[in-house]
Amino acid sequence: MKTHGAVLRGPGDWEVVELELVDPGPGQVLVEMAYAGLCHSDEHLRHSNPGGRYPIVGGHEGSGVVVAVGPGVTAVAPGDHVVTSFLPACGHCRFCAAGRSNLCDKGATIASGQLPSGTFPFRLDGEPLGGFCMIGAFAEHTLLSEFSCVKVDPWIPLDTAALVACSVPTGWGSAVYSGGVRPGDTVVVVGLGGVGANAVQGAVHAGALHVVGADPVALKREFAESVGATHTVASAEEAAGLARHLSRGTGADVVVVTVGKMSAEVMKGAMSCLGKGGTLVLTALADRVSDGNVGLSGQLATVFEQRIQGSLFGSCNPFTDIPMLLRLHEEGRLELDRLITRRYSLDQLNEGYRDQAAGETIRGLLDHSLT
Ligand SMILES: [Zn+2]
Ligand SMILES: [Zn+2]
């Protein structure tokens, strides 16, 4: 079938094109996308795609409705509402079996978008191409592995549901799982966008005594306070002084780095907040792999017994945590709706990312029904 979607032919801007979509094969699911979040990971893709290839269809944080399923698919059926999991979870590989499905071996091709069967789902001018993270949520229709489809309750609005595909679990889990925040902790969250705001919510749920948010943008600081940050400041340097004061001298127990762009400078600021026995959680990405190199005082890490913990998808399991987070939202315990600042049509995608770069959005949302 034919569909439309936003692609990158190489580093540069998004281009809306007509795509050919292959029919669902074994284990594959055809989905009509409803919404896609404007995540910063797709913005990084505009600069480089390490381990991947161009052209590629963007978008990995999405929700939609199943249109058709290929042979052998039993987990979902036509009409089901699904949230995309930007990391597939096969359930059987070493990491899935051990309860670490965010490291599923089937995720090896998320940068190229090749499905586990080896199929590239799209064709552009006859050339095979994939969707970012094996999703391609910036296309009106996409073909997913059943390992990437999380069925959700049909009464949950699909715009709300799209957010739990990436930014919400990534932020929430960075505090709760990767950082292991405990009751009474002092937590610093560096960067208060779509991911950082949810790290704040996670730290609150885990019982943190103080949650200090750092971001230069006033809109984001105000939002973080509205979801439970006890203090907000403009920079990591200010957060460091505050964390030491609030913790009565030791520094933050957990620091979560959720800025738009990782860099050595960001790392230095984050480390300055970290206290004795603390854990620094790296959730942010850089535009290029080399930009993400970070410095660390090994001597201080040794004597203060500090940990540096990388965090992918907030160490969440898509098939348990996505439904759980939606239940928290249903019960009024997790803010989702107010995370959406603006909605864009497919043709307005570049504008949406410009708004994000200007610090004007917590989360922009691509609404496929807008023209
Ligand atoms: Zn994302
Ligand atoms: Zn697996």
mmCIF file of C-alpha atoms and ligand atoms in Angstrom:
data_model
loop_
_atom_site.group_PDB
_atom_site.id
_atom_site.type_symbol
_atom_site.label_atom_id
_atom_site.label_comp_id
_atom_site.label_asym_id
_atom_site.label_seq_id
_atom_site.Cartn_x
_atom_site.Cartn_y
_atom_site.Cartn_z
ATOM 1 C CA MET A 1 0.000 0.000 0.000
ATOM 2 C CA LYS A 2 0.974 3.646 -0.314
ATOM 3 C CA THR A 3 1.352 6.006 2.636
ATOM 4 C CA HIS A 4 2.960 9.316 3.513
ATOM 5 C CA GLY A 5 5.690 9.958 6.019
ATOM 6 C CA ALA A 6 8.560 12.204 7.060
ATOM 7 C CA VAL A 7 11.984 10.906 6.054
ATOM 8 C CA LEU A 8 15.586 11.974 6.273
ATOM 9 C CA ARG A 9 17.496 11.221 3.062
ATOM 10 C CA GLY A 10 20.655 12.102 4.996
ATOM 11 C CA PRO A 11 21.593 14.651 7.667
ATOM 12 C CA GLY A 12 19.284 17.670 7.204
ATOM 13 C CA ASP A 13 15.590 18.506 7.446
ATOM 14 C CA TRP A 14 12.545 16.252 7.434
ATOM 15 C CA GLU A 15 10.922 15.751 4.050
ATOM 16 C CA VAL A 16 7.352 14.497 3.614
ATOM 17 C CA VAL A 17 7.230 11.880 0.849
ATOM 18 C CA GLU A 18 5.002 9.159 -0.532
ATOM 19 C CA LEU A 19 6.177 5.735 0.617
ATOM 20 C CA GLU A 20 5.365 2.205 -0.419
ATOM 21 C CA LEU A 21 4.655 -0.058 2.559
ATOM 22 C CA VAL A 22 5.099 -3.825 2.263
ATOM 23 C CA ASP A 23 2.340 -6.228 3.361
ATOM 24 C CA PRO A 24 2.601 -7.710 6.870
ATOM 25 C CA GLY A 25 4.619 -10.930 6.913
ATOM 26 C CA PRO A 26 4.914 -13.464 9.755
ATOM 27 C CA GLY A 27 5.074 -11.724 13.143
ATOM 28 C CA GLN A 28 4.339 -8.309 11.611
ATOM 29 C CA VAL A 29 1.574 -5.805 12.270
ATOM 30 C CA LEU A 30 0.230 -3.047 10.004
ATOM 31 C CA VAL A 31 -0.683 0.006 12.104
ATOM 32 C CA GLU A 32 -2.421 3.259 11.201
ATOM 33 C CA MET A 33 -0.563 5.799 13.311
ATOM 34 C CA ALA A 34 -2.602 8.376 15.189
ATOM 35 C CA TYR A 35 0.037 10.406 17.048
ATOM 36 C CA ALA A 36 3.792 10.643 17.345
ATOM 37 C CA GLY A 37 5.771 12.541 19.949
ATOM 38 C CA LEU A 38 8.549 14.876 18.834
ATOM 39 C CA CYS A 39 11.340 13.218 20.799
ATOM 40 C CA HIS A 40 14.857 14.630 20.831
ATOM 41 C CA SER A 41 16.251 11.274 19.640
ATOM 42 C CA ASP A 42 14.758 11.964 16.196
ATOM 43 C CA GLU A 43 16.361 15.396 16.307
ATOM 44 C CA HIS A 44 19.743 13.700 16.897
ATOM 45 C CA LEU A 45 19.005 11.601 13.812
ATOM 46 C CA ARG A 46 19.027 14.821 11.748
ATOM 47 C CA HIS A 47 22.750 15.074 12.523
ATOM 48 C CA SER A 48 23.966 11.478 12.415
ATOM 49 C CA ASN A 49 22.697 7.923 12.584
ATOM 50 C CA PRO A 50 25.458 5.826 14.170
ATOM 51 C CA GLY A 51 25.159 2.160 13.303
ATOM 52 C CA GLY A 52 22.227 2.927 11.020
ATOM 53 C CA ARG A 53 21.542 4.144 7.521
ATOM 54 C CA TYR A 54 19.729 6.772 5.485
ATOM 55 C CA PRO A 55 17.163 7.234 4.134
ATOM 56 C CA ILE A 56 15.063 6.500 7.184
ATOM 57 C CA VAL A 57 11.489 7.219 8.254
ATOM 58 C CA GLY A 58 11.493 9.124 11.567
ATOM 59 C CA GLY A 59 9.427 8.805 14.702
ATOM 60 C CA HIS A 60 9.539 6.203 17.446
ATOM 61 C CA GLU A 61 7.134 7.512 20.118
ATOM 62 C CA GLY A 62 3.705 6.700 18.742
ATOM 63 C CA SER A 63 0.226 5.330 19.124
ATOM 64 C CA GLY A 64 -2.211 3.940 16.597
ATOM 65 C CA VAL A 65 -4.737 1.322 15.589
ATOM 66 C CA VAL A 66 -3.955 -2.126 14.195
ATOM 67 C CA VAL A 67 -5.198 -2.483 10.613
ATOM 68 C CA ALA A 68 -3.986 -5.982 9.747
ATOM 69 C CA VAL A 69 -1.701 -8.669 11.120
ATOM 70 C CA GLY A 70 0.586 -11.157 9.406
ATOM 71 C CA PRO A 71 0.648 -14.940 9.924
ATOM 72 C CA GLY A 72 1.259 -16.126 13.480
ATOM 73 C CA VAL A 73 0.475 -12.847 15.237
ATOM 74 C CA THR A 74 -1.644 -13.566 18.299
ATOM 75 C CA ALA A 75 -0.871 -10.693 20.683
ATOM 76 C CA VAL A 76 -2.871 -8.079 18.746
ATOM 77 C CA ALA A 77 -5.733 -8.093 16.248
ATOM 78 C CA PRO A 78 -7.223 -5.543 13.820
ATOM 79 C CA GLY A 79 -8.923 -2.720 15.731
ATOM 80 C CA ASP A 80 -6.637 -2.977 18.769
ATOM 81 C CA HIS A 81 -5.078 0.217 20.071
ATOM 82 C CA VAL A 82 -1.325 0.014 20.423
ATOM 83 C CA VAL A 83 1.572 2.042 21.746
ATOM 84 C CA THR A 84 4.871 1.572 19.965
ATOM 85 C CA SER A 85 7.817 0.255 21.921
ATOM 86 C CA PHE A 86 10.973 1.792 20.484
ATOM 87 C CA LEU A 87 12.845 -1.210 21.833
ATOM 88 C CA PRO A 88 11.358 -4.537 20.806
ATOM 89 C CA ALA A 89 10.963 -7.158 23.518
ATOM 90 C CA CYS A 90 11.073 -10.723 22.189
ATOM 91 C CA GLY A 91 10.631 -12.295 25.627
ATOM 92 C CA HIS A 92 13.129 -15.070 24.946
ATOM 93 C CA CYS A 93 16.624 -13.684 24.477
ATOM 94 C CA ARG A 94 19.083 -13.694 27.367
ATOM 95 C CA PHE A 95 18.246 -10.119 28.372
ATOM 96 C CA CYS A 96 14.453 -10.431 28.059
ATOM 97 C CA ALA A 97 14.500 -13.714 29.975
ATOM 98 C CA ALA A 98 16.481 -12.036 32.751
ATOM 99 C CA GLY A 99 13.944 -9.203 33.043
ATOM 100 C CA ARG A 100 15.998 -6.609 31.165
ATOM 101 C CA SER A 101 13.915 -6.380 28.013
ATOM 102 C CA ASN A 102 15.104 -2.811 27.369
ATOM 103 C CA LEU A 103 18.312 -4.549 26.227
ATOM 104 C CA CYS A 104 16.530 -7.146 24.016
ATOM 105 C CA ASP A 105 18.850 -8.617 21.380
ATOM 106 C CA LYS A 106 16.213 -7.876 18.713
ATOM 107 C CA GLY A 107 16.970 -4.182 19.257
ATOM 108 C CA ALA A 108 20.226 -4.572 17.312
ATOM 109 C CA THR A 109 18.677 -2.991 14.198
ATOM 110 C CA ILE A 110 16.877 0.003 15.732
ATOM 111 C CA ALA A 111 19.222 2.420 13.933
ATOM 112 C CA SER A 112 18.563 0.909 10.500
ATOM 113 C CA GLY A 113 14.911 0.093 11.121
ATOM 114 C CA GLN A 114 15.192 -3.419 9.719
ATOM 115 C CA LEU A 115 12.537 -5.679 11.264
ATOM 116 C CA PRO A 116 13.645 -8.885 13.070
ATOM 117 C CA SER A 117 12.789 -10.935 9.951
ATOM 118 C CA GLY A 118 15.326 -8.874 7.972
ATOM 119 C CA THR A 119 12.586 -7.001 6.086
ATOM 120 C CA PHE A 120 12.769 -3.268 5.449
ATOM 121 C CA PRO A 121 9.126 -2.180 5.757
ATOM 122 C CA PHE A 122 9.162 0.820 3.402
ATOM 123 C CA ARG A 123 10.224 1.587 -0.173
ATOM 124 C CA LEU A 124 11.156 5.078 -1.345
ATOM 125 C CA ASP A 125 11.605 5.378 -5.104
ATOM 126 C CA GLY A 126 12.132 1.600 -5.140
ATOM 127 C CA GLU A 127 14.804 1.674 -2.435
ATOM 128 C CA PRO A 128 14.142 -0.319 0.793
ATOM 129 C CA LEU A 129 14.239 1.688 4.004
ATOM 130 C CA GLY A 130 13.318 1.281 7.651
ATOM 131 C CA GLY A 131 11.599 3.291 10.341
ATOM 132 C CA PHE A 132 13.673 4.704 13.192
ATOM 133 C CA CYS A 133 13.759 2.271 16.127
ATOM 134 C CA MET A 134 11.904 -0.220 13.901
ATOM 135 C CA ILE A 135 8.866 2.079 14.284
ATOM 136 C CA GLY A 136 8.636 4.972 11.792
ATOM 137 C CA ALA A 137 5.864 6.783 13.692
ATOM 138 C CA PHE A 138 6.209 9.821 11.381
ATOM 139 C CA ALA A 139 4.497 7.730 8.684
ATOM 140 C CA GLU A 140 0.708 7.612 8.460
ATOM 141 C CA HIS A 141 0.886 3.811 8.261
ATOM 142 C CA THR A 142 3.766 1.654 9.389
ATOM 143 C CA LEU A 143 4.702 -1.988 9.698
ATOM 144 C CA LEU A 144 5.866 -3.142 13.120
ATOM 145 C CA SER A 145 7.214 -6.318 14.612
ATOM 146 C CA GLU A 146 4.714 -7.713 17.108
ATOM 147 C CA PHE A 147 7.601 -7.375 19.599
ATOM 148 C CA SER A 148 7.213 -3.577 19.219
ATOM 149 C CA CYS A 149 3.413 -3.387 19.743
ATOM 150 C CA VAL A 150 2.065 -2.852 23.231
ATOM 151 C CA LYS A 151 -1.733 -3.249 23.332
ATOM 152 C CA VAL A 152 -3.473 -0.640 25.465
ATOM 153 C CA ASP A 153 -7.033 -0.253 26.751
ATOM 154 C CA PRO A 154 -9.310 1.153 24.020
ATOM 155 C CA TRP A 155 -10.754 3.915 26.204
ATOM 156 C CA ILE A 156 -7.392 5.602 26.717
ATOM 157 C CA PRO A 157 -7.075 8.601 24.362
ATOM 158 C CA LEU A 158 -4.390 7.834 21.805
ATOM 159 C CA ASP A 159 -2.714 11.236 22.194
ATOM 160 C CA THR A 160 -2.138 10.577 25.893
ATOM 161 C CA ALA A 161 -1.058 7.030 25.099
ATOM 162 C CA ALA A 162 1.615 8.139 22.601
ATOM 163 C CA LEU A 163 3.648 9.755 25.372
ATOM 164 C CA VAL A 164 4.151 6.501 27.238
ATOM 165 C CA ALA A 165 5.941 5.104 24.192
ATOM 166 C CA CYS A 166 9.194 6.881 25.068
ATOM 167 C CA SER A 167 9.477 10.095 27.040
ATOM 168 C CA VAL A 168 7.396 9.159 30.079
ATOM 169 C CA PRO A 169 8.887 5.721 30.847
ATOM 170 C CA THR A 170 12.364 6.939 29.894
ATOM 171 C CA GLY A 171 12.227 9.776 32.411
ATOM 172 C CA TRP A 172 10.184 8.056 35.099
ATOM 173 C CA GLY A 173 12.292 4.891 34.956
ATOM 174 C CA SER A 174 15.559 6.872 34.959
ATOM 175 C CA ALA A 175 14.703 7.980 38.478
ATOM 176 C CA VAL A 176 12.835 4.924 39.776
ATOM 177 C CA TYR A 177 14.724 2.014 38.195
ATOM 178 C CA SER A 178 18.075 3.225 36.812
ATOM 179 C CA GLY A 179 18.680 5.672 39.665
ATOM 180 C CA GLY A 180 16.996 3.573 42.348
ATOM 181 C CA VAL A 181 15.632 6.671 44.129
ATOM 182 C CA ARG A 182 14.620 5.824 47.694
ATOM 183 C CA PRO A 183 12.390 7.570 50.248
ATOM 184 C CA GLY A 184 14.213 10.528 51.775
ATOM 185 C CA ASP A 185 16.663 10.976 48.875
ATOM 186 C CA THR A 186 17.815 14.269 47.461
ATOM 187 C CA VAL A 187 17.488 14.083 43.667
ATOM 188 C CA VAL A 188 18.695 16.483 40.978
ATOM 189 C CA VAL A 189 17.244 16.328 37.455
ATOM 190 C CA VAL A 190 19.358 18.194 34.905
ATOM 191 C CA GLY A 191 17.196 19.138 31.901
ATOM 192 C CA LEU A 192 13.421 19.485 32.315
ATOM 193 C CA GLY A 193 11.956 18.708 28.868
ATOM 194 C CA GLY A 194 9.670 15.813 27.970
ATOM 195 C CA VAL A 195 11.990 13.277 29.610
ATOM 196 C CA GLY A 196 13.213 15.341 32.569
ATOM 197 C CA ALA A 197 9.684 16.335 33.651
ATOM 198 C CA ASN A 198 8.943 12.624 33.970
ATOM 199 C CA ALA A 199 12.150 11.955 35.887
ATOM 200 C CA VAL A 200 10.745 14.487 38.364
ATOM 201 C CA GLN A 201 7.454 12.549 38.526
ATOM 202 C CA GLY A 202 9.372 9.288 39.047
ATOM 203 C CA ALA A 203 11.509 10.739 41.833
ATOM 204 C CA VAL A 204 8.347 11.984 43.570
ATOM 205 C CA HIS A 205 6.713 8.536 43.278
ATOM 206 C CA ALA A 206 9.829 6.874 44.731
ATOM 207 C CA GLY A 207 9.584 9.082 47.813
ATOM 208 C CA ALA A 208 12.386 11.591 47.264
ATOM 209 C CA LEU A 209 12.487 14.244 49.958
ATOM 210 C CA HIS A 210 13.910 16.930 47.666
ATOM 211 C CA VAL A 211 13.619 17.017 43.875
ATOM 212 C CA VAL A 212 15.708 19.801 42.384
ATOM 213 C CA GLY A 213 15.142 20.511 38.687
ATOM 214 C CA ALA A 214 17.705 22.436 36.636
ATOM 215 C CA ASP A 215 16.888 24.048 33.297
ATOM 216 C CA PRO A 216 17.608 27.481 31.793
ATOM 217 C CA VAL A 217 14.054 27.733 30.376
ATOM 218 C CA ALA A 218 11.471 29.254 32.764
ATOM 219 C CA LEU A 219 8.507 27.452 31.120
ATOM 220 C CA LYS A 220 10.146 24.088 31.828
ATOM 221 C CA ARG A 221 11.013 24.988 35.413
ATOM 222 C CA GLU A 222 7.411 26.043 36.061
ATOM 223 C CA PHE A 223 6.119 22.821 34.563
ATOM 224 C CA ALA A 224 8.518 20.720 36.675
ATOM 225 C CA GLU A 225 7.265 22.457 39.805
ATOM 226 C CA SER A 226 3.693 21.689 38.774
ATOM 227 C CA VAL A 227 4.503 17.943 38.712
ATOM 228 C CA GLY A 228 6.332 17.843 42.013
ATOM 229 C CA ALA A 229 9.799 19.413 41.799
ATOM 230 C CA THR A 230 10.412 20.929 45.236
ATOM 231 C CA HIS A 231 12.971 23.411 43.882
ATOM 232 C CA THR A 232 14.009 24.565 40.414
ATOM 233 C CA VAL A 233 17.087 26.482 39.307
ATOM 234 C CA ALA A 234 18.528 27.611 35.976
ATOM 235 C CA SER A 235 21.814 25.675 36.008
ATOM 236 C CA ALA A 236 23.494 22.527 37.328
ATOM 237 C CA GLU A 237 25.946 24.737 39.227
ATOM 238 C CA GLU A 238 23.078 26.270 41.201
ATOM 239 C CA ALA A 239 21.572 22.804 41.683
ATOM 240 C CA ALA A 240 24.885 21.564 43.133
ATOM 241 C CA GLY A 241 24.916 24.211 45.852
ATOM 242 C CA LEU A 242 21.256 23.662 46.630
ATOM 243 C CA ALA A 243 21.629 19.850 46.761
ATOM 244 C CA ARG A 244 24.500 20.168 49.241
ATOM 245 C CA HIS A 245 22.462 22.532 51.376
ATOM 246 C CA LEU A 246 19.299 20.398 51.303
ATOM 247 C CA SER A 247 21.172 17.169 52.024
ATOM 248 C CA ARG A 248 23.029 18.823 54.909
ATOM 249 C CA GLY A 249 26.346 18.657 53.179
ATOM 250 C CA THR A 250 26.604 15.335 51.343
ATOM 251 C CA GLY A 251 25.155 16.222 47.909
ATOM 252 C CA ALA A 252 22.512 14.546 45.760
ATOM 253 C CA ASP A 253 21.854 10.831 46.185
ATOM 254 C CA VAL A 254 20.727 10.574 42.572
ATOM 255 C CA VAL A 255 21.405 12.910 39.635
ATOM 256 C CA VAL A 256 19.500 12.252 36.407
ATOM 257 C CA VAL A 257 20.866 13.801 33.202
ATOM 258 C CA THR A 258 18.008 14.424 30.775
ATOM 259 C CA VAL A 259 19.269 17.368 28.727
ATOM 260 C CA GLY A 260 18.641 17.546 24.982
ATOM 261 C CA LYS A 261 22.313 17.129 24.159
ATOM 262 C CA MET A 262 24.907 15.258 26.202
ATOM 263 C CA SER A 263 28.370 16.829 26.425
ATOM 264 C CA ALA A 264 31.467 16.874 28.625
ATOM 265 C CA GLU A 265 30.304 20.207 30.041
ATOM 266 C CA VAL A 266 26.881 18.824 30.994
ATOM 267 C CA MET A 267 28.591 15.879 32.668
ATOM 268 C CA LYS A 268 30.847 18.190 34.666
ATOM 269 C CA GLY A 269 27.853 20.155 35.967
ATOM 270 C CA ALA A 270 25.945 16.972 36.816
ATOM 271 C CA MET A 271 28.915 15.435 38.638
ATOM 272 C CA SER A 272 29.236 18.571 40.746
ATOM 273 C CA CYS A 273 25.736 17.839 42.154
ATOM 274 C CA LEU A 274 26.479 14.203 43.028
ATOM 275 C CA GLY A 275 27.076 13.303 46.645
ATOM 276 C CA LYS A 276 28.733 10.547 48.613
ATOM 277 C CA GLY A 277 27.456 7.114 47.615
ATOM 278 C CA GLY A 278 25.419 8.735 44.837
ATOM 279 C CA THR A 279 24.324 7.470 41.435
ATOM 280 C CA LEU A 280 24.549 9.574 38.300
ATOM 281 C CA VAL A 281 22.095 8.413 35.633
ATOM 282 C CA LEU A 282 22.959 9.162 32.008
ATOM 283 C CA THR A 283 19.774 9.275 29.961
ATOM 284 C CA ALA A 284 20.676 12.036 27.467
ATOM 285 C CA LEU A 285 22.085 11.435 24.001
ATOM 286 C CA ALA A 286 24.475 13.501 21.903
ATOM 287 C CA ASP A 287 24.184 14.458 18.232
ATOM 288 C CA ARG A 288 27.231 12.304 17.468
ATOM 289 C CA VAL A 289 28.766 9.439 19.432
ATOM 290 C CA SER A 290 32.002 11.401 19.984
ATOM 291 C CA ASP A 291 30.070 14.404 21.425
ATOM 292 C CA GLY A 292 28.863 12.182 24.241
ATOM 293 C CA ASN A 293 32.340 11.547 25.654
ATOM 294 C CA VAL A 294 32.282 12.503 29.283
ATOM 295 C CA GLY A 295 34.983 13.277 31.833
ATOM 296 C CA LEU A 296 34.986 11.767 35.288
ATOM 297 C CA SER A 297 37.182 12.256 38.319
ATOM 298 C CA GLY A 298 38.075 8.640 39.014
ATOM 299 C CA GLN A 299 39.651 9.549 42.355
ATOM 300 C CA LEU A 300 36.461 11.189 43.648
ATOM 301 C CA ALA A 301 34.291 8.344 42.341
ATOM 302 C CA THR A 302 36.472 5.889 44.272
ATOM 303 C CA VAL A 303 36.566 7.624 47.611
ATOM 304 C CA PHE A 304 32.902 8.660 47.502
ATOM 305 C CA GLU A 305 31.821 5.300 46.050
ATOM 306 C CA GLN A 306 29.816 6.917 43.275
ATOM 307 C CA ARG A 307 28.157 5.095 40.393
ATOM 308 C CA ILE A 308 27.639 6.153 36.784
ATOM 309 C CA GLN A 309 24.611 4.355 35.372
ATOM 310 C CA GLY A 310 23.580 4.489 31.709
ATOM 311 C CA SER A 311 19.825 4.352 31.198
ATOM 312 C CA LEU A 312 18.009 3.143 28.090
ATOM 313 C CA PHE A 313 14.205 3.529 28.150
ATOM 314 C CA GLY A 314 14.594 4.201 31.871
ATOM 315 C CA SER A 315 15.438 0.505 32.350
ATOM 316 C CA CYS A 316 11.692 -0.091 31.833
ATOM 317 C CA ASN A 317 10.010 -3.172 30.411
ATOM 318 C CA PRO A 318 7.584 -1.969 27.713
ATOM 319 C CA PHE A 319 5.025 -4.721 28.250
ATOM 320 C CA THR A 320 4.694 -4.151 31.985
ATOM 321 C CA ASP A 321 5.618 -0.507 32.490
ATOM 322 C CA ILE A 322 3.627 1.082 29.638
ATOM 323 C CA PRO A 323 0.280 -0.352 30.911
ATOM 324 C CA MET A 324 1.311 0.392 34.520
ATOM 325 C CA LEU A 325 2.071 4.050 33.765
ATOM 326 C CA LEU A 326 -1.270 4.411 31.965
ATOM 327 C CA ARG A 327 -3.021 2.980 35.039
ATOM 328 C CA LEU A 328 -1.207 5.504 37.244
ATOM 329 C CA HIS A 329 -2.499 8.215 34.908
ATOM 330 C CA GLU A 330 -6.058 6.869 35.007
ATOM 331 C CA GLU A 331 -5.982 7.020 38.798
ATOM 332 C CA GLY A 332 -4.763 10.613 38.737
ATOM 333 C CA ARG A 333 -1.295 9.794 40.014
ATOM 334 C CA LEU A 334 0.732 10.623 36.886
ATOM 335 C CA GLU A 335 0.435 13.757 34.766
ATOM 336 C CA LEU A 336 0.411 13.038 31.036
ATOM 337 C CA ASP A 337 -2.020 15.377 29.265
ATOM 338 C CA ARG A 338 -0.360 18.629 30.261
ATOM 339 C CA LEU A 339 2.974 17.355 28.868
ATOM 340 C CA ILE A 340 1.600 18.060 25.380
ATOM 341 C CA THR A 341 2.351 21.700 24.648
ATOM 342 C CA ARG A 342 1.571 21.913 20.913
ATOM 343 C CA ARG A 343 0.229 19.745 18.091
ATOM 344 C CA TYR A 344 1.586 19.669 14.549
ATOM 345 C CA SER A 345 0.582 18.203 11.202
ATOM 346 C CA LEU A 346 3.064 16.061 9.277
ATOM 347 C CA ASP A 347 3.950 19.063 7.122
ATOM 348 C CA GLN A 348 4.719 21.122 10.253
ATOM 349 C CA LEU A 349 7.281 18.682 11.651
ATOM 350 C CA ASN A 350 10.327 20.893 11.019
ATOM 351 C CA GLU A 351 8.465 23.796 12.648
ATOM 352 C CA GLY A 352 7.769 21.576 15.658
ATOM 353 C CA TYR A 353 11.451 20.802 16.085
ATOM 354 C CA ARG A 354 12.310 24.488 15.737
ATOM 355 C CA ASP A 355 9.870 25.208 18.577
ATOM 356 C CA GLN A 356 11.537 22.487 20.650
ATOM 357 C CA ALA A 357 15.002 23.944 20.000
ATOM 358 C CA ALA A 358 13.704 27.359 21.060
ATOM 359 C CA GLY A 359 12.577 25.864 24.397
ATOM 360 C CA GLU A 360 8.904 26.554 23.674
ATOM 361 C CA THR A 361 7.563 23.038 24.245
ATOM 362 C CA ILE A 362 7.599 20.378 26.931
ATOM 363 C CA ARG A 363 6.409 17.904 24.297
ATOM 364 C CA GLY A 364 5.303 18.599 20.740
ATOM 365 C CA LEU A 365 2.935 16.040 19.261
ATOM 366 C CA LEU A 366 2.498 15.079 15.607
ATOM 367 C CA ASP A 367 -1.233 14.584 15.009
ATOM 368 C CA HIS A 368 -1.715 12.549 11.836
ATOM 369 C CA SER A 369 -5.339 13.728 11.573
ATOM 370 C CA LEU A 370 -4.238 17.358 11.053
ATOM 371 C CA THR A 371 -3.586 18.510 7.503
HETATM 372 ZN ZN ZN B 1 12.308 9.029 22.359
HETATM 373 ZN ZN ZN B 2 14.610 -10.187 23.756
#
